[in-house]
Amino acid sequence: MAVREAAADSPVQARDEAAALLFERAHYRHDPRWLLPVPPRLCLACALELLPEPGVSLVRKKHVLSCFRDVLVRHASLVIQLVAQDQRVCIHFINMLFGLLCNVEDGSIADLCIEVLIQLTTQLKLEQTIHCLLDECHKELCNMPSMRGSLATLTLLGKLVDAIPTLASKLVIEHGDLMEHLLRGLVYPSEGVQASVCYLYGKLYSSPMVAEMLSGHFREKLYPLFLSMLDGAQTKELQINCLGLLRQLLKYDLFVSMIMNKPALVESTESVEGLPGETSLPLILKKILLSRDEILQVASTHCVTAVLVHSPEKYALAFIHADIPEFLFEHLSSSSEVLVWSSYNCLILLAEEPLFFSKCHTVYGIESVVRSLQGSLRMNNTELHKQGVLLFAEILTRQPEEIKLFTSSAMCRDAGRALQEAVSSPVLEVAAEAVKATSAFLRKDHQSVPPVQYRELRALLEAMLDRCADFSQTPLSRRSLGHASSRDVEKDILRRGKFLLSTLEGFRNACRLAVEFQSEPSAQENPFTAPSAEKEDTLEAFSEFLLSACDTFCIPMVMRHLEQATYPALMEVFFSILHSLFVIVPHMKEKFSKKLAASSFIRLTLELKARFCSGPSHSALNQVCSSFLHCLCISLLSAPEKTEPPSQEELSAVSELLQDGLPHISSRSPESLAFLSDCQYVEGAARQRQHCVLLLFYLAHIHADRFVSEAELFVAVRSFLLSLQDQGEHPPLTVFRASIYLLAVCQDKDDALDEAVVSAIRKFLEGIPDLHVIYTHHPLLLRLFLLYPELMSRFGHRVLELWFSWEESSYEELDDVLSAGQPTLPASLAALFHILRSSPSILLILLDLIYSSPVDIGHKVLIVLRTFLRRNEDVQVGGLIRGHFLLILQRLLVEHGTSPSEASGNLPSLLSLLSLVQLRNESEQELDSMSMKLLHQVSKLCGQCSPTDTDILQPSFNFLYWSLHQTTLGSQKRAAAVLLSSTALIELLEKMLALTWAEEGSPRTTLLCSAWLLTASFSAQQHDGNLQVHQTLSVELGQVLKVLSFPKKKAALLSAAILRFLRTALQQSFSSSLVALVPSRAQPPPAPEDTALAPLGTSQVLSLVTGLQNLLVQKDPLLSHACVGCLEALLDYLHARSPDMALHVASQPWNRFLLFTLLDAGENSFLRPEILRLMTLFVRFQSSSILSHEEVGLVLQGAALADLSSLSNTTLQALRGFLLQVQSMGLLVDHSTAQALQVSLEGLSPRASSAQLPLQDMLCLGGVAVSLPHIRD
């Protein structure tokens, strides 16, 4: 129902509205063209007649004006086209509207009139119309007795000039007397009128030309009125318009000077009657700043900024004295971004005045700045971010050191966190300003509030470096299509360089901060940190972080940037950072300097100096590069890797040399080489520079930075040394060490040094007290000294001693590796071996080293010689070494005859080497006279030792044992006769054998092994050769049997040696002239039935057999051979004296268990030689209960099926012996198998019957010389 009523009413309302827009009384006369075809259907002619009609209500007039305004906005072209057809209509329309404006008292209608007039005037763009309107306004103001009704006219003029700025000049030029009316308006007691006048003045003064024309008017009339009015303004409208006028005036230096000049102000105010006393713009603006209106605060701040822009040094004082900064800091807490931004700008300008800081405004406001910055960074206003960071940077930079900015560590921490957030900004401009602020923040006076926040500083630096790294790794700018132009790329590179420079400056300040804090105990660590907490918040940890950050971030970023561009300023900061790090982390400067040198920083620094510092330009870069090189060189020289560090005196001299010479080195590498090669007379200063150049080349070369040709460097160094000799100079030790090193490593392998150079080197070396001060550990340097006889004869011994003292290889591991058969050698050892092969006479120097050097060096030389002899069997140096060793031994016995243990600690090493040389001899080689002399001397040496001299006796016994077993039978007899003639040696052996079963004082097991084996060998040789005995040797038989029955743990070799001794005694039926087996003291008298077995008893035999069985069960190959051999000898001995006893021993049931235990060692285990010999023994004594005939057949069948060619000679001999024993006993069941086996054995018999002892049968087991055939056969 309501909808229907509304629908019915709408046509009526539309008719009423259309009627209201038409002037019915006159509309019928109007041409239809004046009726607008668009809604609202307004007739322009009706409007012209209706609006000035006094009988029409104001409401209707207002409605018509409102509709006309809407039509002008929506359909301007349609209305203007109608109105502009006749200029008279335009002028009439303007006059009608202006008349309505002047006569109406309703403010809303007046505003509509002004708005329509402005729209018409601007849309018509007719000069006559504008002049008409200006004339009307002028006439109105002139005819007005009072300014009471001038508000509308003044407002119209102001807005008209605002809409058409060119009217300002016309208004002043053509209607100049209006200025007097405007002055009247300023003093009229209506702030509305005053506001309109100020608005109009503001528009007039916005034009520079008009401002110049009105400068006199301002100075003489407007200025004092204006400031008084601004000071006394009460309404917001007047305040805003006054500030707007002020903003326009403050654009010009002239007006700023007038306003800020107090004498002019006083003079002007005195010339104007009725005005209040002196006012000051800073005080007025301060008053406005105190208002709570945000718009006024912003406007006031803008005005202060406008003044300061002209000259902060002139005008900032007035504002600072007025305490303006205090209120600006307070405004930073506002939520208005405009106000905060304005305050930032104003404070930045005020910060250029030192009084801003000396009056402690920054101390008062720093907290506000930090909080404001933290809040603004959370907004999306980039300009706000930038200005905030810029203000913070200005304060941090300009704050005097004597006035502490941060009064608490918490405030300092907050400031650091704000900067950290700003540095991480994705907007480059903000981040760049934040980096500069960070650089200023890293000042000692800013960070000295205890405790120092090292952790926060570290986080800030990490953020700064991360941001710089991200920016440096972004790809260069690209256009929308195709690659970037070269100009764009250059701009990007320049922008990156500037950002990197700012970052490096900040990092340098952090390094400077760390250096300054080193002298302050209170800054070393946070005193509030718990003792158990991790010490992260300390100066030491911060310093180590700086070094790590430089290595991780700064150096890579600078190196990447250098690939694109090189800026001297950037490199100056970079090298100052590197230089400061030597001071910041002194405990790590050695590692740091070596890494820098290995990363080609010596080359980089020299190239920079050559490029930028060859002339007087870039002196700062030259100085910092020279300082860096000085620290780097001194650090490298102080902690060399392969040479002795120089003395403090020597280091001081080198430091002074580098300090004087490095700033003058700015040439490229070829020029430096030519300078070093100069053969003309070289004066002192030039010689010092040569020394510096040589040291730089040396340090670069030893750290693999070889930026000059080695051949050219070799020639230069050679010329340098010859020049020194010609001028009779001796170089400093450090310089000479560098020279001789470079000469050695740069020399071509095929070229030899000139005789003159070698002579010069020798002359220089002879003037040095000890070679260790110039020695550098390098194979090529060793080659240099050993290659030339003139140097080797004089310095070879000392150089080799130094070589081995510097060798860091684990020689024990090397010995183990070589004994395991692995051929790999360290490079240094391979180089030495190459030298030894080319000049075997050096081996004599090594022998002297073994004898005369400290024990550790002698041991190294021994292992090297041993390794060399093992790997170079084709080098025949045995005679050379043995002859030299004989001389050494004779000299030792003369000097220390009674106590050889007091001789050189390296005597055991010499004896070990002698043993090895003996081992290298071929078997069946006759012993010459030198060998006999060595045997005599060694035996004599042994005779003068006590059993506790293990280190001497062990290698001596090894040598004697190998000499006996590694020669012909005739030589063995002669050697045994020589040794048996040494009664002291025999007495020593007797003492040592007795120590085998001693509870205390027993020597090492290895020495006991050698003693038993040597005694067995002596006994066998004496018995077989019927040699003369000068001293008998007594052994307790009971103790021997007891030791075998109850062997020591892990003493298989000792048991094997004792078994070899007992076997020899059994084979000789205990009838040796050398060895007397005596009964033990506690042994009971033998029983009658044991008479035939004497000196053995039945119980002893059975105990020995049990012991042999137990030893066999251990399945040690060498021990098994010794056990089987001893069992063979025992059964032979028993069979000759008591056959029944022999059969009883051979047929014991335990033997079968023993045999099967041994056979349970894997497939074809019966083909092991000791098992074959054991089975042969059982077959020989017809122990069928132990090994049946069928089992014998199975063994033969298995042997026939086996691959006999893969068996060793020892196994083939044992198998052949087993087969012959089986045949002789008539135990063959399958004759065809036996015949096939016999044929196979006969085909291999030459191998089995060979009497030659292969070298692999002569072993050194655990330091004991062992001849396998001696124990086995």
PDB file of N, CA and C in Angstrom, residues 1199-1269:
ATOM      1  N   ALA A1199      96.331 -85.530  -1.237  1.00  0.00           N
ATOM      2  CA  ALA A1199      97.515 -84.864  -1.764  1.00  0.00           C
ATOM      3  C   ALA A1199      97.597 -85.002  -3.270  1.00  0.00           C
ATOM      4  N   ALA A1200      97.189 -86.189  -3.788  1.00  0.00           N
ATOM      5  CA  ALA A1200      97.224 -86.395  -5.232  1.00  0.00           C
ATOM      6  C   ALA A1200      96.259 -85.476  -5.958  1.00  0.00           C
ATOM      7  N   LEU A1201      95.163 -85.167  -5.298  1.00  0.00           N
ATOM      8  CA  LEU A1201      94.156 -84.309  -5.935  1.00  0.00           C
ATOM      9  C   LEU A1201      94.489 -82.827  -5.795  1.00  0.00           C
ATOM     10  N   ALA A1202      95.375 -82.476  -4.922  1.00  0.00           N
ATOM     11  CA  ALA A1202      95.682 -81.068  -4.666  1.00  0.00           C
ATOM     12  C   ALA A1202      96.566 -80.490  -5.766  1.00  0.00           C
ATOM     13  N   ASP A1203      96.532 -79.131  -5.870  1.00  0.00           N
ATOM     14  CA  ASP A1203      97.388 -78.418  -6.824  1.00  0.00           C
ATOM     15  C   ASP A1203      98.757 -78.224  -6.181  1.00  0.00           C
ATOM     16  N   LEU A1204      99.670 -79.164  -6.485  1.00  0.00           N
ATOM     17  CA  LEU A1204     100.971 -79.141  -5.825  1.00  0.00           C
ATOM     18  C   LEU A1204     101.801 -77.941  -6.244  1.00  0.00           C
ATOM     19  N   SER A1205     101.518 -77.372  -7.421  1.00  0.00           N
ATOM     20  CA  SER A1205     102.338 -76.243  -7.883  1.00  0.00           C
ATOM     21  C   SER A1205     102.152 -74.995  -7.030  1.00  0.00           C
ATOM     22  N   SER A1206     101.039 -74.931  -6.286  1.00  0.00           N
ATOM     23  CA  SER A1206     100.783 -73.761  -5.455  1.00  0.00           C
ATOM     24  C   SER A1206     101.374 -73.893  -4.056  1.00  0.00           C
ATOM     25  N   LEU A1207     101.978 -75.073  -3.766  1.00  0.00           N
ATOM     26  CA  LEU A1207     102.510 -75.306  -2.430  1.00  0.00           C
ATOM     27  C   LEU A1207     103.931 -74.760  -2.327  1.00  0.00           C
ATOM     28  N   SER A1208     104.313 -74.382  -1.120  1.00  0.00           N
ATOM     29  CA  SER A1208     105.657 -73.865  -0.886  1.00  0.00           C
ATOM     30  C   SER A1208     106.668 -75.003  -0.903  1.00  0.00           C
ATOM     31  N   ASN A1209     107.957 -74.609  -1.016  1.00  0.00           N
ATOM     32  CA  ASN A1209     109.017 -75.612  -0.997  1.00  0.00           C
ATOM     33  C   ASN A1209     109.015 -76.394   0.301  1.00  0.00           C
ATOM     34  N   THR A1210     108.748 -75.704   1.408  1.00  0.00           N
ATOM     35  CA  THR A1210     108.730 -76.389   2.711  1.00  0.00           C
ATOM     36  C   THR A1210     107.650 -77.452   2.743  1.00  0.00           C
ATOM     37  N   THR A1211     106.483 -77.145   2.216  1.00  0.00           N
ATOM     38  CA  THR A1211     105.376 -78.116   2.197  1.00  0.00           C
ATOM     39  C   THR A1211     105.711 -79.287   1.275  1.00  0.00           C
ATOM     40  N   LEU A1212     106.310 -78.983   0.118  1.00  0.00           N
ATOM     41  CA  LEU A1212     106.662 -80.068  -0.806  1.00  0.00           C
ATOM     42  C   LEU A1212     107.708 -80.994  -0.190  1.00  0.00           C
ATOM     43  N   GLN A1213     108.687 -80.406   0.514  1.00  0.00           N
ATOM     44  CA  GLN A1213     109.679 -81.246   1.180  1.00  0.00           C
ATOM     45  C   GLN A1213     109.025 -82.140   2.218  1.00  0.00           C
ATOM     46  N   ALA A1214     108.098 -81.560   2.991  1.00  0.00           N
ATOM     47  CA  ALA A1214     107.412 -82.358   4.019  1.00  0.00           C
ATOM     48  C   ALA A1214     106.554 -83.440   3.385  1.00  0.00           C
ATOM     49  N   LEU A1215     105.863 -83.130   2.285  1.00  0.00           N
ATOM     50  CA  LEU A1215     105.023 -84.116   1.611  1.00  0.00           C
ATOM     51  C   LEU A1215     105.885 -85.239   1.022  1.00  0.00           C
ATOM     52  N   ARG A1216     107.023 -84.856   0.452  1.00  0.00           N
ATOM     53  CA  ARG A1216     107.931 -85.863  -0.121  1.00  0.00           C
ATOM     54  C   ARG A1216     108.464 -86.773   0.975  1.00  0.00           C
ATOM     55  N   GLY A1217     108.775 -86.168   2.121  1.00  0.00           N
ATOM     56  CA  GLY A1217     109.249 -86.987   3.239  1.00  0.00           C
ATOM     57  C   GLY A1217     108.173 -87.922   3.739  1.00  0.00           C
ATOM     58  N   PHE A1218     106.925 -87.460   3.809  1.00  0.00           N
ATOM     59  CA  PHE A1218     105.821 -88.313   4.250  1.00  0.00           C
ATOM     60  C   PHE A1218     105.626 -89.481   3.297  1.00  0.00           C
ATOM     61  N   LEU A1219     105.676 -89.215   1.980  1.00  0.00           N
ATOM     62  CA  LEU A1219     105.482 -90.279   0.996  1.00  0.00           C
ATOM     63  C   LEU A1219     106.593 -91.324   1.085  1.00  0.00           C
ATOM     64  N   LEU A1220     107.830 -90.877   1.200  1.00  0.00           N
ATOM     65  CA  LEU A1220     108.955 -91.826   1.323  1.00  0.00           C
ATOM     66  C   LEU A1220     108.839 -92.649   2.588  1.00  0.00           C
ATOM     67  N   GLN A1221     108.400 -92.012   3.681  1.00  0.00           N
ATOM     68  CA  GLN A1221     108.258 -92.757   4.934  1.00  0.00           C
ATOM     69  C   GLN A1221     107.160 -93.808   4.815  1.00  0.00           C
ATOM     70  N   VAL A1222     106.059 -93.434   4.158  1.00  0.00           N
ATOM     71  CA  VAL A1222     104.968 -94.400   3.961  1.00  0.00           C
ATOM     72  C   VAL A1222     105.446 -95.568   3.106  1.00  0.00           C
ATOM     73  N   GLN A1223     106.204 -95.244   2.035  1.00  0.00           N
ATOM     74  CA  GLN A1223     106.726 -96.304   1.155  1.00  0.00           C
ATOM     75  C   GLN A1223     107.686 -97.207   1.909  1.00  0.00           C
ATOM     76  N   SER A1224     108.547 -96.605   2.695  1.00  0.00           N
ATOM     77  CA  SER A1224     109.541 -97.431   3.405  1.00  0.00           C
ATOM     78  C   SER A1224     108.896 -98.300   4.451  1.00  0.00           C
ATOM     79  N   MET A1225     107.760 -97.885   4.977  1.00  0.00           N
ATOM     80  CA  MET A1225     107.066 -98.683   5.989  1.00  0.00           C
ATOM     81  C   MET A1225     106.114 -99.679   5.370  1.00  0.00           C
ATOM     82  N   GLY A1226     105.967 -99.653   4.040  1.00  0.00           N
ATOM     83  CA  GLY A1226     105.095-100.615   3.363  1.00  0.00           C
ATOM     84  C   GLY A1226     103.638-100.402   3.664  1.00  0.00           C
ATOM     85  N   LEU A1227     103.223 -99.205   3.805  1.00  0.00           N
ATOM     86  CA  LEU A1227     101.831 -98.918   4.169  1.00  0.00           C
ATOM     87  C   LEU A1227     100.985 -98.504   2.972  1.00  0.00           C
ATOM     88  N   LEU A1228     101.560 -98.667   1.741  1.00  0.00           N
ATOM     89  CA  LEU A1228     100.800 -98.231   0.573  1.00  0.00           C
ATOM     90  C   LEU A1228      99.669 -99.201   0.289  1.00  0.00           C
ATOM     91  N   VAL A1229      98.476 -98.690   0.126  1.00  0.00           N
ATOM     92  CA  VAL A1229      97.309 -99.503  -0.235  1.00  0.00           C
ATOM     93  C   VAL A1229      96.973 -99.302  -1.696  1.00  0.00           C
ATOM     94  N   ASP A1230      96.931 -98.068  -2.130  1.00  0.00           N
ATOM     95  CA  ASP A1230      96.633 -97.734  -3.523  1.00  0.00           C
ATOM     96  C   ASP A1230      97.940 -97.298  -4.181  1.00  0.00           C
ATOM     97  N   HIS A1231      98.597 -98.266  -4.897  1.00  0.00           N
ATOM     98  CA  HIS A1231      99.902 -97.960  -5.477  1.00  0.00           C
ATOM     99  C   HIS A1231      99.799 -96.960  -6.622  1.00  0.00           C
ATOM    100  N   SER A1232      98.673 -96.983  -7.342  1.00  0.00           N
ATOM    101  CA  SER A1232      98.538 -96.034  -8.459  1.00  0.00           C
ATOM    102  C   SER A1232      98.519 -94.596  -7.949  1.00  0.00           C
ATOM    103  N   THR A1233      97.806 -94.371  -6.847  1.00  0.00           N
ATOM    104  CA  THR A1233      97.781 -93.021  -6.265  1.00  0.00           C
ATOM    105  C   THR A1233      99.168 -92.615  -5.824  1.00  0.00           C
ATOM    106  N   ALA A1234      99.873 -93.519  -5.193  1.00  0.00           N
ATOM    107  CA  ALA A1234     101.223 -93.217  -4.713  1.00  0.00           C
ATOM    108  C   ALA A1234     102.160 -92.914  -5.874  1.00  0.00           C
ATOM    109  N   GLN A1235     102.037 -93.717  -6.964  1.00  0.00           N
ATOM    110  CA  GLN A1235     102.910 -93.482  -8.116  1.00  0.00           C
ATOM    111  C   GLN A1235     102.616 -92.103  -8.754  1.00  0.00           C
ATOM    112  N   ALA A1236     101.308 -91.740  -8.895  1.00  0.00           N
ATOM    113  CA  ALA A1236     100.959 -90.434  -9.469  1.00  0.00           C
ATOM    114  C   ALA A1236     101.493 -89.294  -8.604  1.00  0.00           C
ATOM    115  N   LEU A1237     101.385 -89.490  -7.278  1.00  0.00           N
ATOM    116  CA  LEU A1237     101.890 -88.459  -6.372  1.00  0.00           C
ATOM    117  C   LEU A1237     103.398 -88.357  -6.461  1.00  0.00           C
ATOM    118  N   GLN A1238     104.049 -89.495  -6.595  1.00  0.00           N
ATOM    119  CA  GLN A1238     105.513 -89.490  -6.670  1.00  0.00           C
ATOM    120  C   GLN A1238     105.989 -88.807  -7.956  1.00  0.00           C
ATOM    121  N   VAL A1239     105.261 -89.067  -9.072  1.00  0.00           N
ATOM    122  CA  VAL A1239     105.615 -88.412 -10.342  1.00  0.00           C
ATOM    123  C   VAL A1239     105.476 -86.892 -10.212  1.00  0.00           C
ATOM    124  N   SER A1240     104.395 -86.478  -9.583  1.00  0.00           N
ATOM    125  CA  SER A1240     104.197 -85.042  -9.417  1.00  0.00           C
ATOM    126  C   SER A1240     105.290 -84.426  -8.548  1.00  0.00           C
ATOM    127  N   LEU A1241     105.668 -85.118  -7.521  1.00  0.00           N
ATOM    128  CA  LEU A1241     106.708 -84.599  -6.638  1.00  0.00           C
ATOM    129  C   LEU A1241     108.060 -84.568  -7.324  1.00  0.00           C
ATOM    130  N   GLU A1242     108.342 -85.586  -8.167  1.00  0.00           N
ATOM    131  CA  GLU A1242     109.624 -85.585  -8.872  1.00  0.00           C
ATOM    132  C   GLU A1242     109.702 -84.428  -9.866  1.00  0.00           C
ATOM    133  N   GLY A1243     108.516 -84.076 -10.437  1.00  0.00           N
ATOM    134  CA  GLY A1243     108.513 -82.937 -11.345  1.00  0.00           C
ATOM    135  C   GLY A1243     108.785 -81.622 -10.618  1.00  0.00           C
ATOM    136  N   LEU A1244     108.444 -81.588  -9.362  1.00  0.00           N
ATOM    137  CA  LEU A1244     108.668 -80.378  -8.571  1.00  0.00           C
ATOM    138  C   LEU A1244     109.890 -80.496  -7.669  1.00  0.00           C
ATOM    139  N   SER A1245     110.603 -81.580  -7.768  1.00  0.00           N
ATOM    140  CA  SER A1245     111.716 -81.825  -6.846  1.00  0.00           C
ATOM    141  C   SER A1245     112.829 -80.798  -6.934  1.00  0.00           C
ATOM    142  N   PRO A1246     113.131 -80.182  -8.114  1.00  0.00           N
ATOM    143  CA  PRO A1246     114.194 -79.169  -8.122  1.00  0.00           C
ATOM    144  C   PRO A1246     113.888 -78.008  -7.161  1.00  0.00           C
ATOM    145  N   ARG A1247     112.618 -77.661  -7.095  1.00  0.00           N
ATOM    146  CA  ARG A1247     112.260 -76.588  -6.162  1.00  0.00           C
ATOM    147  C   ARG A1247     112.445 -77.038  -4.733  1.00  0.00           C
ATOM    148  N   ALA A1248     112.080 -78.291  -4.485  1.00  0.00           N
ATOM    149  CA  ALA A1248     112.132 -78.770  -3.119  1.00  0.00           C
ATOM    150  C   ALA A1248     113.551 -79.015  -2.651  1.00  0.00           C
ATOM    151  N   SER A1249     114.426 -79.349  -3.552  1.00  0.00           N
ATOM    152  CA  SER A1249     115.783 -79.688  -3.150  1.00  0.00           C
ATOM    153  C   SER A1249     116.736 -78.504  -3.207  1.00  0.00           C
ATOM    154  N   SER A1250     116.229 -77.334  -3.587  1.00  0.00           N
ATOM    155  CA  SER A1250     117.103 -76.166  -3.692  1.00  0.00           C
ATOM    156  C   SER A1250     117.646 -75.819  -2.319  1.00  0.00           C
ATOM    157  N   ALA A1251     118.952 -75.606  -2.261  1.00  0.00           N
ATOM    158  CA  ALA A1251     119.600 -75.283  -0.989  1.00  0.00           C
ATOM    159  C   ALA A1251     119.678 -73.789  -0.745  1.00  0.00           C
ATOM    160  N   GLN A1252     119.310 -72.998  -1.744  1.00  0.00           N
ATOM    161  CA  GLN A1252     119.393 -71.530  -1.617  1.00  0.00           C
ATOM    162  C   GLN A1252     118.362 -71.045  -0.587  1.00  0.00           C
ATOM    163  N   LEU A1253     118.773 -70.189   0.305  1.00  0.00           N
ATOM    164  CA  LEU A1253     117.863 -69.630   1.291  1.00  0.00           C
ATOM    165  C   LEU A1253     117.270 -68.343   0.747  1.00  0.00           C
ATOM    166  N   PRO A1254     115.983 -68.312   0.414  1.00  0.00           N
ATOM    167  CA  PRO A1254     115.394 -67.063  -0.071  1.00  0.00           C
ATOM    168  C   PRO A1254     115.368 -66.023   1.042  1.00  0.00           C
ATOM    169  N   LEU A1255     115.391 -64.764   0.591  1.00  0.00           N
ATOM    170  CA  LEU A1255     115.439 -63.682   1.567  1.00  0.00           C
ATOM    171  C   LEU A1255     114.203 -63.659   2.465  1.00  0.00           C
ATOM    172  N   GLN A1256     113.054 -64.128   1.961  1.00  0.00           N
ATOM    173  CA  GLN A1256     111.853 -64.091   2.788  1.00  0.00           C
ATOM    174  C   GLN A1256     111.923 -65.052   3.967  1.00  0.00           C
ATOM    175  N   ASP A1257     112.932 -65.955   3.949  1.00  0.00           N
ATOM    176  CA  ASP A1257     113.124 -66.847   5.089  1.00  0.00           C
ATOM    177  C   ASP A1257     113.914 -66.178   6.203  1.00  0.00           C
ATOM    178  N   MET A1258     114.466 -65.018   5.929  1.00  0.00           N
ATOM    179  CA  MET A1258     115.175 -64.244   6.947  1.00  0.00           C
ATOM    180  C   MET A1258     114.263 -63.096   7.361  1.00  0.00           C
ATOM    181  N   LEU A1259     113.731 -63.189   8.559  1.00  0.00           N
ATOM    182  CA  LEU A1259     112.699 -62.249   8.997  1.00  0.00           C
ATOM    183  C   LEU A1259     113.132 -61.519  10.253  1.00  0.00           C
ATOM    184  N   CYS A1260     112.388 -60.443  10.503  1.00  0.00           N
ATOM    185  CA  CYS A1260     112.521 -59.720  11.767  1.00  0.00           C
ATOM    186  C   CYS A1260     111.132 -59.679  12.381  1.00  0.00           C
ATOM    187  N   LEU A1261     110.928 -60.555  13.349  1.00  0.00           N
ATOM    188  CA  LEU A1261     109.608 -60.692  13.965  1.00  0.00           C
ATOM    189  C   LEU A1261     109.598 -60.001  15.313  1.00  0.00           C
ATOM    190  N   GLY A1262     108.870 -58.910  15.367  1.00  0.00           N
ATOM    191  CA  GLY A1262     108.791 -58.172  16.625  1.00  0.00           C
ATOM    192  C   GLY A1262     110.126 -57.663  17.094  1.00  0.00           C
ATOM    193  N   GLY A1263     111.019 -57.381  16.148  1.00  0.00           N
ATOM    194  CA  GLY A1263     112.341 -56.877  16.511  1.00  0.00           C
ATOM    195  C   GLY A1263     113.374 -57.954  16.712  1.00  0.00           C
ATOM    196  N   VAL A1264     113.013 -59.219  16.482  1.00  0.00           N
ATOM    197  CA  VAL A1264     113.915 -60.357  16.675  1.00  0.00           C
ATOM    198  C   VAL A1264     114.300 -60.909  15.315  1.00  0.00           C
ATOM    199  N   ALA A1265     115.597 -61.042  15.079  1.00  0.00           N
ATOM    200  CA  ALA A1265     116.069 -61.655  13.844  1.00  0.00           C
ATOM    201  C   ALA A1265     115.797 -63.147  13.896  1.00  0.00           C
ATOM    202  N   VAL A1266     115.152 -63.657  12.861  1.00  0.00           N
ATOM    203  CA  VAL A1266     114.754 -65.064  12.824  1.00  0.00           C
ATOM    204  C   VAL A1266     115.080 -65.634  11.455  1.00  0.00           C
ATOM    205  N   SER A1267     115.728 -66.790  11.459  1.00  0.00           N
ATOM    206  CA  SER A1267     115.929 -67.559  10.236  1.00  0.00           C
ATOM    207  C   SER A1267     114.956 -68.717  10.273  1.00  0.00           C
ATOM    208  N   LEU A1268     113.987 -68.698   9.395  1.00  0.00           N
ATOM    209  CA  LEU A1268     112.971 -69.747   9.406  1.00  0.00           C
ATOM    210  C   LEU A1268     113.569 -71.144   9.234  1.00  0.00           C
ATOM    211  N   PRO A1269     114.522 -71.314   8.320  1.00  0.00           N
ATOM    212  CA  PRO A1269     115.112 -72.668   8.207  1.00  0.00           C
ATOM    213  C   PRO A1269     115.790 -73.117   9.500  1.00  0.00           C
TER     214      PRO A1269
END
